[in-house]
């Protein structure tokens, strides 16, 4: 199977995240032109443009939307996300609003903007990075599960809206992935405990997730749309 993304314009939000960073490296190795976002810094080098953007700041977000409005994207990956854990009766209203905004509202707005150019050429691929907690849940995950469940619903609805234009929209739901966000939320001790509850007895690496996104956005995928693909080492089938 030979896969190439030569001269394809691809947007991957969340440059600094584990999955996003690994995915960008893979796309670049396959010839893509990558646009991404970072809360830390702007980057510009061959085939890579990273916009500094804070999705919790309206002016920063508006500037980013203006920059991508006229870029003719072939592929869009909504990868940026946050998680703040707390019981529903303790979570701060602002934390809940921030989680919903970054994990659900921003992806919807990005699809709204970027799909317009895809519609003109009647072709495109969109993948939303959800989570197994969009299908199942866990204590202290009310806000996160709500956002990721909503993202799966957004995926299905957008797939129906865009199908007649040959634009395929899917979501991908990783289980426990060994990233900085996972380490921050769980800590090393709880991560080891969770690994024992995964049938294949290990967490995924970002590189374990990347090939599925590559396939869904490649020319080999001409018919999968509106689906939520779970990659969790068997965790949710127990």
mmCIF file of C-alpha atoms in Angstrom:
data_model
loop_
_atom_site.group_PDB
_atom_site.id
_atom_site.type_symbol
_atom_site.label_atom_id
_atom_site.label_comp_id
_atom_site.label_asym_id
_atom_site.label_seq_id
_atom_site.Cartn_x
_atom_site.Cartn_y
_atom_site.Cartn_z
ATOM 1 C CA UNK A 1 0.000 0.000 0.000
ATOM 2 C CA UNK A 2 1.622 3.227 -1.205
ATOM 3 C CA UNK A 3 0.274 6.379 0.430
ATOM 4 C CA UNK A 4 1.238 9.893 -0.566
ATOM 5 C CA UNK A 5 -0.017 13.305 0.503
ATOM 6 C CA UNK A 6 2.235 15.229 -1.870
ATOM 7 C CA UNK A 7 1.104 18.865 -2.179
ATOM 8 C CA UNK A 8 -1.975 18.203 -0.036
ATOM 9 C CA UNK A 9 -2.910 21.094 2.250
ATOM 10 C CA UNK A 10 -3.649 19.678 5.683
ATOM 11 C CA UNK A 11 -4.805 21.397 8.864
ATOM 12 C CA UNK A 12 -3.988 19.634 12.139
ATOM 13 C CA UNK A 13 -4.902 21.595 15.271
ATOM 14 C CA UNK A 14 -2.783 21.005 18.362
ATOM 15 C CA UNK A 15 0.852 20.997 17.220
ATOM 16 C CA UNK A 16 2.236 20.383 20.708
ATOM 17 C CA UNK A 17 0.059 17.395 21.616
ATOM 18 C CA UNK A 18 1.302 13.812 21.451
ATOM 19 C CA UNK A 19 -1.022 12.562 18.716
ATOM 20 C CA UNK A 20 -0.987 15.852 16.797
ATOM 21 C CA UNK A 21 2.785 16.144 16.767
ATOM 22 C CA UNK A 22 3.313 12.521 15.723
ATOM 23 C CA UNK A 23 0.659 12.864 13.008
ATOM 24 C CA UNK A 24 2.235 16.032 11.626
ATOM 25 C CA UNK A 25 5.644 14.356 11.399
ATOM 26 C CA UNK A 26 4.099 11.465 9.469
ATOM 27 C CA UNK A 27 2.196 13.722 7.079
ATOM 28 C CA UNK A 28 5.346 15.757 6.397
ATOM 29 C CA UNK A 29 7.268 12.566 5.608
ATOM 30 C CA UNK A 30 4.567 11.729 3.055
ATOM 31 C CA UNK A 31 4.865 15.059 1.262
ATOM 32 C CA UNK A 32 2.055 17.103 2.810
ATOM 33 C CA UNK A 33 1.910 20.851 3.391
ATOM 34 C CA UNK A 34 0.914 21.258 7.031
ATOM 35 C CA UNK A 35 -0.851 24.047 8.875
ATOM 36 C CA UNK A 36 -1.248 23.755 12.630
ATOM 37 C CA UNK A 37 -1.894 25.648 15.868
ATOM 38 C CA UNK A 38 0.100 26.144 19.032
ATOM 39 C CA UNK A 39 -0.540 28.153 22.174
ATOM 40 C CA UNK A 40 3.220 28.586 22.561
ATOM 41 C CA UNK A 41 4.814 29.911 19.376
ATOM 42 C CA UNK A 42 4.638 30.502 15.640
ATOM 43 C CA UNK A 43 6.685 28.223 13.413
ATOM 44 C CA UNK A 44 7.399 28.594 9.717
ATOM 45 C CA UNK A 45 9.607 26.276 7.771
ATOM 46 C CA UNK A 46 9.404 24.201 4.609
ATOM 47 C CA UNK A 47 5.923 22.687 4.285
ATOM 48 C CA UNK A 48 5.011 23.643 7.876
ATOM 49 C CA UNK A 49 3.185 26.719 9.168
ATOM 50 C CA UNK A 50 2.151 26.802 12.820
ATOM 51 C CA UNK A 51 -0.125 29.655 13.895
ATOM 52 C CA UNK A 52 0.074 30.853 17.484
ATOM 53 C CA UNK A 53 -3.505 30.641 18.691
ATOM 54 C CA UNK A 54 -5.345 30.460 21.988
ATOM 55 C CA UNK A 55 -8.829 29.106 21.327
ATOM 56 C CA UNK A 56 -9.996 30.472 24.686
ATOM 57 C CA UNK A 57 -9.228 34.010 23.515
ATOM 58 C CA UNK A 58 -11.785 35.380 21.049
ATOM 59 C CA UNK A 59 -9.468 37.829 19.307
ATOM 60 C CA UNK A 60 -6.775 35.169 18.866
ATOM 61 C CA UNK A 61 -9.347 32.711 17.534
ATOM 62 C CA UNK A 62 -10.822 35.289 15.143
ATOM 63 C CA UNK A 63 -7.374 36.056 13.713
ATOM 64 C CA UNK A 64 -6.768 32.347 13.156
ATOM 65 C CA UNK A 65 -10.116 31.899 11.411
ATOM 66 C CA UNK A 66 -9.315 34.788 9.066
ATOM 67 C CA UNK A 67 -5.955 33.217 8.204
ATOM 68 C CA UNK A 68 -7.427 29.818 7.293
ATOM 69 C CA UNK A 69 -10.527 31.131 5.527
ATOM 70 C CA UNK A 70 -8.882 31.327 2.102
ATOM 71 C CA UNK A 71 -6.618 28.285 2.361
ATOM 72 C CA UNK A 72 -7.807 25.448 0.161
ATOM 73 C CA UNK A 73 -7.532 22.525 2.575
ATOM 74 C CA UNK A 74 -7.729 18.940 1.337
ATOM 75 C CA UNK A 75 -7.781 17.460 4.836
ATOM 76 C CA UNK A 76 -8.747 18.798 8.272
ATOM 77 C CA UNK A 77 -7.924 17.103 11.578
ATOM 78 C CA UNK A 78 -9.571 18.552 14.683
ATOM 79 C CA UNK A 79 -7.102 17.308 17.261
ATOM 80 C CA UNK A 80 -6.680 20.063 19.863
ATOM 81 C CA UNK A 81 -8.421 19.298 23.135
ATOM 82 C CA UNK A 82 -8.365 19.816 26.890
ATOM 83 C CA UNK A 83 -9.522 17.885 29.930
ATOM 84 C CA UNK A 84 -10.160 19.113 33.456
ATOM 85 C CA UNK A 85 -11.473 16.415 35.782
ATOM 86 C CA UNK A 86 -13.928 17.065 38.603
ATOM 87 C CA UNK A 87 -17.284 15.836 39.826
ATOM 88 C CA UNK A 88 -20.316 17.480 38.207
ATOM 89 C CA UNK A 89 -21.237 19.060 41.534
ATOM 90 C CA UNK A 90 -17.747 20.553 41.983
ATOM 91 C CA UNK A 91 -16.616 21.574 38.512
ATOM 92 C CA UNK A 92 -16.253 25.291 37.921
ATOM 93 C CA UNK A 93 -18.614 26.798 35.360
ATOM 94 C CA UNK A 94 -15.672 28.345 33.506
ATOM 95 C CA UNK A 95 -13.845 25.007 33.291
ATOM 96 C CA UNK A 96 -16.942 23.385 31.815
ATOM 97 C CA UNK A 97 -17.363 26.190 29.277
ATOM 98 C CA UNK A 98 -13.688 25.966 28.275
ATOM 99 C CA UNK A 99 -13.841 22.196 27.741
ATOM 100 C CA UNK A 100 -16.973 22.431 25.591
ATOM 101 C CA UNK A 101 -15.531 25.332 23.610
ATOM 102 C CA UNK A 102 -12.181 23.766 22.728
ATOM 103 C CA UNK A 103 -13.356 20.164 22.339
ATOM 104 C CA UNK A 104 -16.620 20.808 20.480
ATOM 105 C CA UNK A 105 -17.410 24.397 19.489
ATOM 106 C CA UNK A 106 -14.042 25.170 17.886
ATOM 107 C CA UNK A 107 -14.065 21.965 15.761
ATOM 108 C CA UNK A 108 -17.577 22.848 14.562
ATOM 109 C CA UNK A 109 -16.446 26.339 13.596
ATOM 110 C CA UNK A 110 -13.360 25.023 11.828
ATOM 111 C CA UNK A 111 -15.468 22.572 9.809
ATOM 112 C CA UNK A 112 -17.891 25.360 8.930
ATOM 113 C CA UNK A 113 -15.044 27.512 7.575
ATOM 114 C CA UNK A 114 -12.885 24.906 5.835
ATOM 115 C CA UNK A 115 -15.695 22.854 4.297
ATOM 116 C CA UNK A 116 -16.727 25.762 2.060
ATOM 117 C CA UNK A 117 -13.621 25.431 -0.115
ATOM 118 C CA UNK A 118 -13.931 21.634 -0.025
ATOM 119 C CA UNK A 119 -17.494 21.985 -1.334
ATOM 120 C CA UNK A 120 -16.259 24.068 -4.276
ATOM 121 C CA UNK A 121 -13.904 21.327 -5.427
ATOM 122 C CA UNK A 122 -16.309 18.577 -4.281
ATOM 123 C CA UNK A 123 -13.721 16.671 -2.316
ATOM 124 C CA UNK A 124 -12.259 16.547 1.186
ATOM 125 C CA UNK A 125 -11.533 14.521 4.303
ATOM 126 C CA UNK A 126 -12.234 15.566 7.894
ATOM 127 C CA UNK A 127 -11.330 13.635 11.044
ATOM 128 C CA UNK A 128 -12.336 14.688 14.548
ATOM 129 C CA UNK A 129 -10.272 13.269 17.401
ATOM 130 C CA UNK A 130 -12.787 12.231 20.041
ATOM 131 C CA UNK A 131 -12.209 9.724 22.857
ATOM 132 C CA UNK A 132 -13.580 6.489 24.265
ATOM 133 C CA UNK A 133 -15.116 8.787 26.881
ATOM 134 C CA UNK A 134 -17.450 10.014 24.187
ATOM 135 C CA UNK A 135 -18.965 6.506 24.190
ATOM 136 C CA UNK A 136 -18.426 5.391 27.783
ATOM 137 C CA UNK A 137 -17.536 7.456 30.837
ATOM 138 C CA UNK A 138 -15.789 7.558 34.171
ATOM 139 C CA UNK A 139 -16.205 9.529 37.381
ATOM 140 C CA UNK A 140 -15.127 13.168 37.173
ATOM 141 C CA UNK A 141 -15.554 13.164 33.390
ATOM 142 C CA UNK A 142 -18.970 14.841 32.980
ATOM 143 C CA UNK A 143 -17.647 17.826 31.039
ATOM 144 C CA UNK A 144 -15.107 15.858 29.018
ATOM 145 C CA UNK A 145 -17.548 13.073 28.121
ATOM 146 C CA UNK A 146 -20.168 15.645 27.141
ATOM 147 C CA UNK A 147 -17.727 17.382 24.801
ATOM 148 C CA UNK A 148 -16.409 14.203 23.202
ATOM 149 C CA UNK A 149 -19.868 12.643 22.849
ATOM 150 C CA UNK A 150 -20.946 15.878 21.215
ATOM 151 C CA UNK A 151 -17.985 15.684 18.851
ATOM 152 C CA UNK A 152 -19.103 12.231 17.703
ATOM 153 C CA UNK A 153 -22.599 13.614 17.123
ATOM 154 C CA UNK A 154 -21.123 16.560 15.209
ATOM 155 C CA UNK A 155 -19.182 14.101 13.058
ATOM 156 C CA UNK A 156 -22.296 12.174 12.071
ATOM 157 C CA UNK A 157 -24.320 15.302 11.293
ATOM 158 C CA UNK A 158 -21.522 16.889 9.242
ATOM 159 C CA UNK A 159 -21.018 13.627 7.352
ATOM 160 C CA UNK A 160 -24.650 13.795 6.248
ATOM 161 C CA UNK A 161 -24.450 17.490 5.320
ATOM 162 C CA UNK A 162 -21.275 17.030 3.277
ATOM 163 C CA UNK A 163 -21.732 13.573 1.726
ATOM 164 C CA UNK A 164 -23.228 14.925 -1.512
ATOM 165 C CA UNK A 165 -20.037 16.926 -2.034
ATOM 166 C CA UNK A 166 -17.812 13.848 -1.664
ATOM 167 C CA UNK A 167 -16.463 15.083 1.663
ATOM 168 C CA UNK A 168 -15.908 12.261 4.145
ATOM 169 C CA UNK A 169 -16.191 13.051 7.859
ATOM 170 C CA UNK A 170 -15.201 10.587 10.567
ATOM 171 C CA UNK A 171 -14.201 10.611 14.212
ATOM 172 C CA UNK A 172 -11.537 8.566 15.895
ATOM 173 C CA UNK A 173 -11.737 7.647 19.572
ATOM 174 C CA UNK A 174 -8.470 6.641 21.220
ATOM 175 C CA UNK A 175 -8.458 4.902 24.560
ATOM 176 C CA UNK A 176 -5.646 5.571 27.007
ATOM 177 C CA UNK A 177 -2.696 7.091 25.148
ATOM 178 C CA UNK A 178 0.667 7.789 26.731
ATOM 179 C CA UNK A 179 0.744 11.566 26.274
ATOM 180 C CA UNK A 180 1.562 14.557 28.471
ATOM 181 C CA UNK A 181 -2.165 15.206 28.935
ATOM 182 C CA UNK A 182 -2.711 11.634 30.174
ATOM 183 C CA UNK A 183 0.232 11.936 32.566
ATOM 184 C CA UNK A 184 -1.135 15.236 33.856
ATOM 185 C CA UNK A 185 -4.647 13.850 34.420
ATOM 186 C CA UNK A 186 -3.804 10.387 35.772
ATOM 187 C CA UNK A 187 -0.263 10.517 37.098
ATOM 188 C CA UNK A 188 2.239 7.650 36.809
ATOM 189 C CA UNK A 189 0.732 5.505 39.574
ATOM 190 C CA UNK A 190 -2.784 5.541 38.153
ATOM 191 C CA UNK A 191 -1.451 5.064 34.606
ATOM 192 C CA UNK A 192 0.171 1.779 35.671
ATOM 193 C CA UNK A 193 -3.077 0.726 37.337
ATOM 194 C CA UNK A 194 -5.078 1.538 34.193
ATOM 195 C CA UNK A 195 -2.712 -0.500 32.010
ATOM 196 C CA UNK A 196 -3.711 -3.606 33.976
ATOM 197 C CA UNK A 197 -7.355 -2.972 32.974
ATOM 198 C CA UNK A 198 -6.551 -2.826 29.258
ATOM 199 C CA UNK A 199 -6.823 -6.279 27.645
ATOM 200 C CA UNK A 200 -3.523 -5.936 25.778
ATOM 201 C CA UNK A 201 -1.922 -4.621 29.004
ATOM 202 C CA UNK A 202 -0.424 -1.411 27.698
ATOM 203 C CA UNK A 203 -1.383 2.110 26.787
ATOM 204 C CA UNK A 204 -1.206 3.208 23.195
ATOM 205 C CA UNK A 205 1.608 5.408 21.999
ATOM 206 C CA UNK A 206 0.702 8.325 19.702
ATOM 207 C CA UNK A 207 2.321 6.322 16.906
ATOM 208 C CA UNK A 208 -0.233 3.550 17.459
ATOM 209 C CA UNK A 209 -3.038 5.995 16.612
ATOM 210 C CA UNK A 210 -1.496 7.780 13.630
ATOM 211 C CA UNK A 211 -1.835 4.998 10.987
ATOM 212 C CA UNK A 212 -5.636 4.968 11.316
ATOM 213 C CA UNK A 213 -5.856 8.699 10.703
ATOM 214 C CA UNK A 214 -3.498 8.337 7.755
ATOM 215 C CA UNK A 215 -5.745 5.678 6.236
ATOM 216 C CA UNK A 216 -9.001 7.581 6.801
ATOM 217 C CA UNK A 217 -7.561 10.659 5.080
ATOM 218 C CA UNK A 218 -5.774 8.819 2.270
ATOM 219 C CA UNK A 219 -7.007 8.068 -1.239
ATOM 220 C CA UNK A 220 -7.646 4.500 -0.068
ATOM 221 C CA UNK A 221 -10.659 5.710 1.870
ATOM 222 C CA UNK A 222 -13.405 6.508 -0.626
ATOM 223 C CA UNK A 223 -16.448 5.213 1.239
ATOM 224 C CA UNK A 224 -16.089 5.423 5.039
ATOM 225 C CA UNK A 225 -17.971 8.405 6.442
ATOM 226 C CA UNK A 226 -19.928 9.263 9.581
ATOM 227 C CA UNK A 227 -18.162 6.580 11.589
ATOM 228 C CA UNK A 228 -16.530 6.640 15.011
ATOM 229 C CA UNK A 229 -13.466 4.398 15.029
ATOM 230 C CA UNK A 230 -12.444 3.192 18.502
ATOM 231 C CA UNK A 231 -8.765 2.361 19.125
ATOM 232 C CA UNK A 232 -8.418 1.285 22.736
ATOM 233 C CA UNK A 233 -6.647 -2.070 23.057
ATOM 234 C CA UNK A 234 -9.998 -3.703 23.831
ATOM 235 C CA UNK A 235 -10.844 -1.540 26.858
ATOM 236 C CA UNK A 236 -14.463 -0.793 25.899
ATOM 237 C CA UNK A 237 -15.411 -4.356 24.937
ATOM 238 C CA UNK A 238 -15.098 -5.643 28.499
#
